[in-house]
Coordinates of C-alpha atoms in Angstrom, one line a residue:
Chain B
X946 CA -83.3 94.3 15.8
X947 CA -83.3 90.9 15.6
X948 CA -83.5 89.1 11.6
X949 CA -83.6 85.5 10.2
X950 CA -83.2 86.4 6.8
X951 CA -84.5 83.4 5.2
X952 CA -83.8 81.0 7.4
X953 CA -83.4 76.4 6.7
X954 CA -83.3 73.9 9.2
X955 CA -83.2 70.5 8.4
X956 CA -82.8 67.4 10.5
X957 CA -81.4 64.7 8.4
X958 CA -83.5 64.8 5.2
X959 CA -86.5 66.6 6.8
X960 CA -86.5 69.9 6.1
X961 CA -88.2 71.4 9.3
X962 CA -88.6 74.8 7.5
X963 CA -87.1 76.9 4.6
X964 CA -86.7 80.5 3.0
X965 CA -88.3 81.8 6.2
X966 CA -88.2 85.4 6.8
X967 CA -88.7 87.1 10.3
X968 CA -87.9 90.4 11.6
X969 CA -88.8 91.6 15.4
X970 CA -87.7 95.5 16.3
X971 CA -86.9 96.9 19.3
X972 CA -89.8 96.7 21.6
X973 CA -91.7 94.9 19.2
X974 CA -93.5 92.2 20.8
X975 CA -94.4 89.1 18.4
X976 CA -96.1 86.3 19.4
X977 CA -96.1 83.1 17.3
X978 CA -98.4 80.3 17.1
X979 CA -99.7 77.3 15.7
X980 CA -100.4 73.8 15.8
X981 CA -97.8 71.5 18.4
X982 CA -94.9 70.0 15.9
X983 CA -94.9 72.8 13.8
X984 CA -91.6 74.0 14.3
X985 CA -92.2 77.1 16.7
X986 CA -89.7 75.9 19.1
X987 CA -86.7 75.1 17.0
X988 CA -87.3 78.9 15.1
X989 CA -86.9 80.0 18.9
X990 CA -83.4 77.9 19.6
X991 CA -82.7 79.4 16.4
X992 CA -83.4 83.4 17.5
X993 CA -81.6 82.2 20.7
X994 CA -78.7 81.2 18.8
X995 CA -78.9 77.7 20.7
X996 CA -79.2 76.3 17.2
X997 CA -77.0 76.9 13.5
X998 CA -79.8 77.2 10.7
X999 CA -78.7 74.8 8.2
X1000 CA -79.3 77.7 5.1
X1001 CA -79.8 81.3 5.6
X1002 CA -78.6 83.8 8.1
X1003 CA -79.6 85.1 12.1
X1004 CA -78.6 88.6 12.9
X1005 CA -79.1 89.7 16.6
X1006 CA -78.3 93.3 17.0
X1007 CA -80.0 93.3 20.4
X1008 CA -77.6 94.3 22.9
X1009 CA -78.8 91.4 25.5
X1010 CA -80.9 88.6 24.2
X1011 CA -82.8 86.2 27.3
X1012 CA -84.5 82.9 26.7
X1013 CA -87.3 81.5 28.8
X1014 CA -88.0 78.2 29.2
X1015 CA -90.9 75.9 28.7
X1016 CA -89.7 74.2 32.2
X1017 CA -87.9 76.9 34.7
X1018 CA -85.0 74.9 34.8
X1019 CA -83.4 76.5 37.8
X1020 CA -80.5 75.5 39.7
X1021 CA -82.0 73.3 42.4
X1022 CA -79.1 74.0 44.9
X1023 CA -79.1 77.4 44.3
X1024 CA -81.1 79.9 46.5
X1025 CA -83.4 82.2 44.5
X1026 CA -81.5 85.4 45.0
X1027 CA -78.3 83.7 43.1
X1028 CA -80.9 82.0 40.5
X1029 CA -82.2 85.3 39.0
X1030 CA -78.1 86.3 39.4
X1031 CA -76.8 83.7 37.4
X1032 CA -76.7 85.7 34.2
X1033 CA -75.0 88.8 35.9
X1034 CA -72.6 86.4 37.7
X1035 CA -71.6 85.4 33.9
X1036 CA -70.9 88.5 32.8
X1037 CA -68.1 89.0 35.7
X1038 CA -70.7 91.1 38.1
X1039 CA -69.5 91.4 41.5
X1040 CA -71.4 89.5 44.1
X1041 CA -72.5 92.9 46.2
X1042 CA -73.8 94.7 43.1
X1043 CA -75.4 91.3 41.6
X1044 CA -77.4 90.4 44.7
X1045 CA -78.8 94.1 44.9
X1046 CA -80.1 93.6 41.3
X1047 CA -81.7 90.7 41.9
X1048 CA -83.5 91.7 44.8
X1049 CA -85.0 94.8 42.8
X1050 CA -86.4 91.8 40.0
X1051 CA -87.4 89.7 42.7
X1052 CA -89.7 92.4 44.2
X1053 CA -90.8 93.3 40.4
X1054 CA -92.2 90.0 39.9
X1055 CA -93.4 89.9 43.2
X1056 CA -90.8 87.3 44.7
X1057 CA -89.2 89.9 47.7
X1058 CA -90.5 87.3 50.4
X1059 CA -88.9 84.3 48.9
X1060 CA -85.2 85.2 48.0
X1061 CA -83.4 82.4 50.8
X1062 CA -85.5 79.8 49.4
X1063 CA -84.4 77.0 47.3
X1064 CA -86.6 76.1 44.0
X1065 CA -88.0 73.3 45.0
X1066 CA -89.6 74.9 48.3
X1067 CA -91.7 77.2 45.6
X1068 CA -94.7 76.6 43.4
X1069 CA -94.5 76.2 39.6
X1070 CA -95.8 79.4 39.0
X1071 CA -93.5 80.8 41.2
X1072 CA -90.2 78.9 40.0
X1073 CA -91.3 79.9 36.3
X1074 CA -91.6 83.9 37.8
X1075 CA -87.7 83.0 38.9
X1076 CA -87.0 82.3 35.7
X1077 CA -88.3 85.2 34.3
X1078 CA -86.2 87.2 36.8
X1079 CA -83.2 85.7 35.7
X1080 CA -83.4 86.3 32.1
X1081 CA -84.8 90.0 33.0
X1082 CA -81.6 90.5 35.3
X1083 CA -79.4 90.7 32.4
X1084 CA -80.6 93.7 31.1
X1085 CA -82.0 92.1 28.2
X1086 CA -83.7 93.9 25.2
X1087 CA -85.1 91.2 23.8
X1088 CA -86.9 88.1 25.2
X1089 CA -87.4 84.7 23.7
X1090 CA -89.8 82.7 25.8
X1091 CA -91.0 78.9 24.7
X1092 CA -94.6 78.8 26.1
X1093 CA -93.4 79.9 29.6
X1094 CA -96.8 79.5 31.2
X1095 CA -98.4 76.8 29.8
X1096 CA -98.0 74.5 32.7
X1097 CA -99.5 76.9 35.0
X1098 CA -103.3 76.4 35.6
X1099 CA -105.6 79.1 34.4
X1100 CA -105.5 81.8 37.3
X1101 CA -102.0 81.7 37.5
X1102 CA -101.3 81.6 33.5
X1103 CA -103.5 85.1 33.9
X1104 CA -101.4 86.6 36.9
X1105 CA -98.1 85.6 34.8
X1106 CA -99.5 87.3 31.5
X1107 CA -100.5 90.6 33.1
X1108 CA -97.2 90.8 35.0
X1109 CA -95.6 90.0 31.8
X1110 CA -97.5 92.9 29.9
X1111 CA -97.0 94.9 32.3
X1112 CA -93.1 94.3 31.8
X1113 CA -92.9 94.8 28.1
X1114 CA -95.0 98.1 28.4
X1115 CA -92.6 99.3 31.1
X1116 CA -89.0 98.0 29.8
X1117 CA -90.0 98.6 26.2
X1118 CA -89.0 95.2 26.0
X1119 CA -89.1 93.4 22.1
X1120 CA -90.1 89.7 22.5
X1121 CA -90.8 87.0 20.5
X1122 CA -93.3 84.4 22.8
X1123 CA -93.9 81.1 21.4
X1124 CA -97.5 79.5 22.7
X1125 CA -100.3 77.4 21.5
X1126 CA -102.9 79.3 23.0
X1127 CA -104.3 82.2 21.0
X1128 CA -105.9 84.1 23.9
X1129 CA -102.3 84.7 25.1
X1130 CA -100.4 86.0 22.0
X1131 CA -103.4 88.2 21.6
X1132 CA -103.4 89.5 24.7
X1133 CA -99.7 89.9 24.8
X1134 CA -98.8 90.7 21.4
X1135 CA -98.0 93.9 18.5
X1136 CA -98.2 90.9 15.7
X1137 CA -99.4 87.4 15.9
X1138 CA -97.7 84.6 13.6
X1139 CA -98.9 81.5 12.3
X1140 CA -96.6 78.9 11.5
X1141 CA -97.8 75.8 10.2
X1142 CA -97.1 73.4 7.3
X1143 CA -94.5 71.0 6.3
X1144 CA -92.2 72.6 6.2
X1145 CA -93.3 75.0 8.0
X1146 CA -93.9 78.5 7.0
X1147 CA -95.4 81.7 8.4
X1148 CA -99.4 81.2 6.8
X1149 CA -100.7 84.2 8.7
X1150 CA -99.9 87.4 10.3
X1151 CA -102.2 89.5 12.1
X1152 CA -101.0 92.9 13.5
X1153 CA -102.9 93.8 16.6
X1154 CA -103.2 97.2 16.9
X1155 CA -105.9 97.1 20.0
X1156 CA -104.1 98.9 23.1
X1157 CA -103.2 97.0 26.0
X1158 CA -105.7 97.7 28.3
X1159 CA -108.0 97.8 25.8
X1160 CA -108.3 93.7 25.3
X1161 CA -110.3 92.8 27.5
X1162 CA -111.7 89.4 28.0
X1163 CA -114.4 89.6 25.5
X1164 CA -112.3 91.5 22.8
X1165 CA -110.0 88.8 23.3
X1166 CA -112.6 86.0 23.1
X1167 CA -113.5 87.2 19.9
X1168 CA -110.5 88.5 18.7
X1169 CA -109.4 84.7 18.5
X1170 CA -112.5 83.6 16.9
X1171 CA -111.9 86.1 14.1
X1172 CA -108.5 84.7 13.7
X1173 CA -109.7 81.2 13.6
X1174 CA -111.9 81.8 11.1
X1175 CA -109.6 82.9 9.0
X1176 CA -109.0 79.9 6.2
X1177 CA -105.8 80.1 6.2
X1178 CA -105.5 79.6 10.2
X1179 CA -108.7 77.3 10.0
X1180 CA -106.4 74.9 7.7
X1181 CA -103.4 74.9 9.3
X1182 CA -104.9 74.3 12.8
X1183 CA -107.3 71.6 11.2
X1184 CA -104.8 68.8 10.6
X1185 CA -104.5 68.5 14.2
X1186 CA -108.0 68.5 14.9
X1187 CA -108.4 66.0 12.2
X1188 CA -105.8 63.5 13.9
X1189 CA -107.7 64.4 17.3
X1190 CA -110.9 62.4 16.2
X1191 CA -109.6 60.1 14.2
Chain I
X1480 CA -95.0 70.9 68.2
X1481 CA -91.7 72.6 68.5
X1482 CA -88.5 71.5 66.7
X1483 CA -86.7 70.2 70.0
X1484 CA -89.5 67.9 70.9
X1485 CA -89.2 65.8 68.1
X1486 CA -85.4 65.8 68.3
X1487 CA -85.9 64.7 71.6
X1488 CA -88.4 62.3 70.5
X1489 CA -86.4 61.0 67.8
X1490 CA -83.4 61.0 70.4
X1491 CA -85.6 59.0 72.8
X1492 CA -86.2 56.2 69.5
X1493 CA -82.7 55.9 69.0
X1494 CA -81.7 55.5 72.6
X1495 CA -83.9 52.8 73.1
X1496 CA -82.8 50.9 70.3
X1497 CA -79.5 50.9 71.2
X1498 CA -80.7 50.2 74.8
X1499 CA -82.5 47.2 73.8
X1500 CA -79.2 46.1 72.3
X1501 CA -77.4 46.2 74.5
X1502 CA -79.8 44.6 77.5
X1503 CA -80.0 41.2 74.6
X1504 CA -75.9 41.4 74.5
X1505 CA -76.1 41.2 79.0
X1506 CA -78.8 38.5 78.4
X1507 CA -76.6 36.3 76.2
X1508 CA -73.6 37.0 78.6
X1509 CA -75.3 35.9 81.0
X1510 CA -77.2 33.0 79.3
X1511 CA -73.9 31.4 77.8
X1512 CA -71.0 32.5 80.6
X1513 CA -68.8 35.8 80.2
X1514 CA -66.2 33.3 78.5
X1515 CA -68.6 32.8 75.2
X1516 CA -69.9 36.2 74.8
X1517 CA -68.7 38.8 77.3
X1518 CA -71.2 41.4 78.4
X1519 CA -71.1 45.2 78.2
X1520 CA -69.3 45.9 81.6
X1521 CA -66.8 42.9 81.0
X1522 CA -65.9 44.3 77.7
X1523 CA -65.7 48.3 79.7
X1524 CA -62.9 47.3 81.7
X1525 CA -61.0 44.8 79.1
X1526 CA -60.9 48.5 76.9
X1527 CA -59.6 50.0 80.0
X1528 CA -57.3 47.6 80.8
X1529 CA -56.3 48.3 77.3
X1530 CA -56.4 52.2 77.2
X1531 CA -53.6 51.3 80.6
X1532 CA -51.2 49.6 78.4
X1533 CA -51.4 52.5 76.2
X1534 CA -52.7 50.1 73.8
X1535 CA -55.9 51.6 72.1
X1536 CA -55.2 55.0 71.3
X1537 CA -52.2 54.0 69.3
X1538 CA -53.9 51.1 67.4
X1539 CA -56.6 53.4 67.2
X1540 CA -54.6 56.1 65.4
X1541 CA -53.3 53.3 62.9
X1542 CA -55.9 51.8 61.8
X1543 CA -57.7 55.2 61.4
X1544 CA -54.6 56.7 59.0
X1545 CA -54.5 53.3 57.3
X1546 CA -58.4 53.4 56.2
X1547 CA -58.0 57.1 55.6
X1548 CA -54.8 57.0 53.4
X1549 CA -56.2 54.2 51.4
X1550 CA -60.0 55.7 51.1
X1551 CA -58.4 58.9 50.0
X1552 CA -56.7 57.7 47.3
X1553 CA -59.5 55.3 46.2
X1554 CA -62.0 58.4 46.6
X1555 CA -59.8 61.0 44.1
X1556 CA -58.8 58.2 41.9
X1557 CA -62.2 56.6 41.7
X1558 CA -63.7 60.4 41.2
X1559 CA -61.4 61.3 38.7
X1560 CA -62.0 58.2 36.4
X1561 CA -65.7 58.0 36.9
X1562 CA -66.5 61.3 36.1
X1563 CA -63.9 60.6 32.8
X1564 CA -65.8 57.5 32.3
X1565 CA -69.4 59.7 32.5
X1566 CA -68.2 62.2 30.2
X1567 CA -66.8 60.2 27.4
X1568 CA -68.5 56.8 26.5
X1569 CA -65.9 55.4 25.0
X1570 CA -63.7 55.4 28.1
X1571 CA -66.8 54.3 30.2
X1572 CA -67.5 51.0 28.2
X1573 CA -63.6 50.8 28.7
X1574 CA -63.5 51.4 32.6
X1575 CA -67.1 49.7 33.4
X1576 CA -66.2 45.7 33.1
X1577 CA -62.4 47.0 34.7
X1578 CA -65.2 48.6 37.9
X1579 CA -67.1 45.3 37.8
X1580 CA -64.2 42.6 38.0
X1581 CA -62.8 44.8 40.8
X1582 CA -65.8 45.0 42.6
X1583 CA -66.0 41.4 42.4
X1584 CA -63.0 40.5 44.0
X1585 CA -63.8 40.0 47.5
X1586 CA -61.2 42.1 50.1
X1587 CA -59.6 38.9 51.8
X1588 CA -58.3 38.1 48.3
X1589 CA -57.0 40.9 47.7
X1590 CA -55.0 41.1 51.2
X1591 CA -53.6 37.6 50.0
X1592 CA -52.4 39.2 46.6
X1593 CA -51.1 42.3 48.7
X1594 CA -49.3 40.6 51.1
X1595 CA -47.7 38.7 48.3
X1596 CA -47.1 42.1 46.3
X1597 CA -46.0 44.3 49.6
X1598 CA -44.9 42.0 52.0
X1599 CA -46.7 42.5 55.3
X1600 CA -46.7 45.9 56.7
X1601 CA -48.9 49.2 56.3
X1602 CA -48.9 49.3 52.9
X1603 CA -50.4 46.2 51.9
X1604 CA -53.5 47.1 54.2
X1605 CA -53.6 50.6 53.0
X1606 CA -53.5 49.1 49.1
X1607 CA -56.1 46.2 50.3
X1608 CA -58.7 49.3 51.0
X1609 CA -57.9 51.5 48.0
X1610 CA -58.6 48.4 45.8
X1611 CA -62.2 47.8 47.6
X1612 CA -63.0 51.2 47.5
X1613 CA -62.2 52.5 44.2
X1614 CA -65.0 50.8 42.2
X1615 CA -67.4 52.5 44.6
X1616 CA -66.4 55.5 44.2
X1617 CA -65.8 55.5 40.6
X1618 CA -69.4 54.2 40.0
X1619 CA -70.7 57.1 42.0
X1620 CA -68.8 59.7 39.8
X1621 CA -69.9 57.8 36.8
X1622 CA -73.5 58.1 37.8
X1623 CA -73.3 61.8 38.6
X1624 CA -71.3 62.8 35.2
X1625 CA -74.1 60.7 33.2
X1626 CA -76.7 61.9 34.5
X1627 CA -75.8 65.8 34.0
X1628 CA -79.1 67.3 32.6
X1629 CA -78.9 68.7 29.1
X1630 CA -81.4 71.4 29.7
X1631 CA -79.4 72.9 32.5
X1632 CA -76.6 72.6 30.1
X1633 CA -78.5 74.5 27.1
X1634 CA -79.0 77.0 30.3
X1635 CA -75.8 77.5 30.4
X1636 CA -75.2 78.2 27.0
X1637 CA -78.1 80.4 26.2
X1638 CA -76.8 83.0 29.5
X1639 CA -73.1 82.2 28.4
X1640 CA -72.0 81.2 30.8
X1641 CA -67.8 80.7 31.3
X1642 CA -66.5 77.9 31.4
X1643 CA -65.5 78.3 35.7
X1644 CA -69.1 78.7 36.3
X1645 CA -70.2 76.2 34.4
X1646 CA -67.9 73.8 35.8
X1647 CA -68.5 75.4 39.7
X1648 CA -72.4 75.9 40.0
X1649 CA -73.7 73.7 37.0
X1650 CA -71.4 70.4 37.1
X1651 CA -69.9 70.3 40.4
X1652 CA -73.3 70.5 42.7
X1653 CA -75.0 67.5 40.6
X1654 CA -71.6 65.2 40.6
X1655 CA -71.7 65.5 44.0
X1656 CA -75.4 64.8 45.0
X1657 CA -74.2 61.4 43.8
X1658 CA -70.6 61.3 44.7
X1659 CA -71.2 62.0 48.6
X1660 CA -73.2 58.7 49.1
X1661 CA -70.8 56.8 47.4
X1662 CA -68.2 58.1 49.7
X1663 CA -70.4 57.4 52.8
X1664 CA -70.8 53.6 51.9
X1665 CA -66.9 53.2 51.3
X1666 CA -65.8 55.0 53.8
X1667 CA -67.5 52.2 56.0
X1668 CA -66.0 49.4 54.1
X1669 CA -62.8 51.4 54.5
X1670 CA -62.9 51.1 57.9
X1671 CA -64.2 47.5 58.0
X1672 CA -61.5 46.5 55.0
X1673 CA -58.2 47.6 57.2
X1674 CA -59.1 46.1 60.1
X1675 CA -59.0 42.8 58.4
X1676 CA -56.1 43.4 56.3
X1677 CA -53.9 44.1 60.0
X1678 CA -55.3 40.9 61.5
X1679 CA -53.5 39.3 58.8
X1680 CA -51.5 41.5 57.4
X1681 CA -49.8 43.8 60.0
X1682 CA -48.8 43.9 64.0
X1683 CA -50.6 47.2 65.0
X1684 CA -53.8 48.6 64.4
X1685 CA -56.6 47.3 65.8
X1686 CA -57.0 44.1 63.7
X1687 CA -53.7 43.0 64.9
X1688 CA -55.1 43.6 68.5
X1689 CA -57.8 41.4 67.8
X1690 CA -55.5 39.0 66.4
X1691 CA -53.8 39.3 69.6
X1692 CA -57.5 39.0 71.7
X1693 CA -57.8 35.3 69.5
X1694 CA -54.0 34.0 70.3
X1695 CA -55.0 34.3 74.1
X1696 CA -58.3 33.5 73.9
X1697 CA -59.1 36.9 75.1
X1698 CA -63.3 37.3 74.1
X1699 CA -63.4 40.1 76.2
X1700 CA -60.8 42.2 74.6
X1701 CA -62.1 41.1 71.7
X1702 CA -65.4 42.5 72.0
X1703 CA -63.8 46.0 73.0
X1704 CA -62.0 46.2 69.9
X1705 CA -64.9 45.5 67.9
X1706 CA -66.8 48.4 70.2
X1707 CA -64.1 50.5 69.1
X1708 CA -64.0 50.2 65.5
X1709 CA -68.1 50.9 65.4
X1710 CA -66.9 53.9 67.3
X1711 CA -64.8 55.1 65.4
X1712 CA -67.0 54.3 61.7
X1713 CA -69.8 56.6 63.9
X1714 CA -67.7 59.7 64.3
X1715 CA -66.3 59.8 61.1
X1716 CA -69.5 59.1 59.6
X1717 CA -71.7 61.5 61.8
X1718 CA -68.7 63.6 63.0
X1719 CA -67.2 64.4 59.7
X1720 CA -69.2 63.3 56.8
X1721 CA -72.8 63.5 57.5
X1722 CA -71.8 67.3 58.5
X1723 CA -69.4 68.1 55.9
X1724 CA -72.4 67.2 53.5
X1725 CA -75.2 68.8 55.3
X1726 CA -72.8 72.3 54.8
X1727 CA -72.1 71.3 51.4
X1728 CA -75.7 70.5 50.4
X1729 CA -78.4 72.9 51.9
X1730 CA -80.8 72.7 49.2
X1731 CA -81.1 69.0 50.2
X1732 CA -82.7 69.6 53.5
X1733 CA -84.0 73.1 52.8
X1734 CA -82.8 75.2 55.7

């Protein structure tokens, strides 16, 4: 179980958030949104343990914790098969046993042909399915994942969700994805969060209680339109849209 | 098209332009007299009248350990600073003007201060080329420890990585993207540096033998020895470098 038992950051004098309270269990997966600036990053260095809250308390009980990326940020001279291994090589795994593994996650998110190559002979899409690998490899329970897909272009962005439904269902995986797209934490998450404000706070949560393969396109569609017309979410989304036509 | 036919291609492009080079070289020999500018068959057999006096492999060998000495030592004291002065900014303000002066100073000065220093003799070429050197490789470690990429290091952190690895697959790989050019361009001036400090400097090597070529006039001997030091700046470079980094750097080329 992973807790930020209310939880400050501040930079300088600017209290990015305070008192925030957030509790993901195991295979729980939460996906938090909300306008760009709001913070959702920095509470995901903080899960990560990348970053010291300034007030409050982080408790990780998960046995492995894995962070994904807004970039892929692979090794460019290392070959895919010891990219996805670089965790396990960390953890003092020998190199027979760690190149086996990362074969298997290769082939689960559908990388077997490309293990010799080097990053930048691959696609985005494919680089950011390395990456993926790599924090899967470790055996981790829970995964933190800064908009992972948002560079990829829409077909892809859909390929990379389903595979990574498809993972949480069959790991029983708890993540916490950060995004700004609403489709996507619907369609991939137990609980969406807002966080908006300044300092930010959680305005909104909305447990989604829809099976998987239950949301389709159209539920989602208007799954996010209900959400949006939610006052709360309305306002903390309208700043933005305000400073977009002025 | 198949791999070997543009090698052979590319082989073909190469050839001619060395070719071409060497038909303008018998043009001007025979334009301004084989005393002016020897052409490529006098300068043949002034090397093998050379290689007969047993000559040219042992100023061959000289020079070479001279360059290599001094290069060496430039490249792991210059590597050792740089990345010190990549790492810590203090230290780099500190070594940066200390790079720049010594970059400045031209090479034939710094023979005149060696010979001063050393006396003539190996050592005063071999400290000629590890003064030359050094800022180049220093500012090629410098570049590579600055430019480490904060990401990759957060990377690092968030899959814990020990401090080994860190050091073996994160640091080491950049440092030397940048360190291996460096090392490429002074090993050249290495070369290039000793064979001017032993035409002043020393009695073997090959720039004493082309000191030796200018006492008697010799333009043909002359011209060999110059031959001979490209020669030998191509095998290191392609024979030993170029390779060395090719095996050292994969990802660069993809294979």
């Amino acid at each position: 179980m992973l807790e930020l038992d209310r939880v400050g950051v501040a930079l300088g004098p600017k209290a990015i958030f305070n008192d925030l309270s957030l509790t993901i269990g195991p295979g729980e997966s939460v996906c938090l949104v909300g306008p760009s600036g709001a913070g959702k990053t920095t509470l995901l260095r903080l899960a990560a343990g990348l970053l010291a809250p300034t007030s409050g308390e982080v408790t990780n009980g998960f046995r492995e914790t894995s962070v994904v990326f807004q970039e892929p940020r692979l090794l460019p001279w290392r070959r895919v098969t010891d990219n996805i291994a670089l965790g396990l090589k960390a953890r003092g795994i020998g190199r027979r046993h760690r190149r086996a593994r990362a074969r298997e996650l290769a082939a689960a998110v559908g990388l077997a042909e490309s293990l010799d190559c080097f990053p930048h002979q691959l696609s985005g899409g494919m680089c950011q399915r390395v990456a993926l690998a790599r924090a899967l490899a470790v055996g981790a329970e829970l995964l933190l994942l800064d908009e992972p897909f948002s560079a990829l272009d829409v077909g892809l962005r859909s390929d990379a969700q389903q595979l990574m439904q498809q993972l949480v269902q069959e790991r029983a995986l708890a993540m916490m994805l950060v995004t700004h797209d609403l489709i996507e934490a619907l369609r991939l998450g137990h609980r969406v969060l807002v966080l908006a404000g300044s300092p930010a706070a959680l305005v909104y949560e909305l447990p989604v209680t829809t099976p998987f393969n239950e949301r389709t396109p159209a539920w989602l569609h208007e799954a996010a339109a209900r959400l949006l017309r939610q006052p709360l979410v309305q306002a903390s989304f309208q700043p933005l849209v305000d400073r977009e036509a002025a | 098209m198949a791999a070997w036919v543009r090698r052979l291609l590319r082989g073909i492009g190469s050839l001619t332009g060395v070719l071409l080079l060497v038909t303008l070289w018998e043009w001007g020999s025979i334009r301004y007299g084989s005393f002016m500018l020897p052409g490529p068959r006098d300068t043949l057999t002034a090397m093998g009248r050379l290689a007969e006096q047993q000559a040219l492999l042992a100023a061959m060998w000289a020079t070479s350990w001279r360059a290599i000495t001094g290069f060496a030592l430039a490249a792991l004291a210059g590597m050792a600073l740089g990345l010190l002065a990549g790492l810590s900014r203090t230290l780099g303000r500190v070594l940066e003007p200390v790079a720049t002066v010594l970059l400045g100073i031209p090479p034939i000065a710094w023979i005149v201060l060696a010979i001063l220093w050393f006396g003539s003799g190996s050592l005063a070429s071999i400290y000629t080329v590890a003064a030359t050197t050094l800022p180049i490789a220093f500012a090629g470690a410098q570049m590579g420890a600055r430019t480490l990429d904060a990401r990759l290091a957060e990377l690092a952190t968030a899959y814990r990585l020990p401090l080994a690895q860190r050091l073996w697959d994160l640091y080491l790989p950049h440092v030397v993207s940048y360190v291996f050019p460096a090392l490429i361009t002074a090993l050249a001036v290495a070369w290039k540096v000793t064979v001017m400090a032993e035409l002043l400097a020393t009695d073997t090597g090959i720039g004493a033998g082309l000191a030796l070529a200018r006492v008697n006039l010799d333009t043909a001997a002359a011209m060999a020895w110059v031959v001979l030091v490209v020669v030998l700046l191509l095998v290191a470079e392609h024979g030993v470098l170029r390779p060395l980094q090719r095996r050292m750097e994969p990802w660069r080329t993809g294979h």
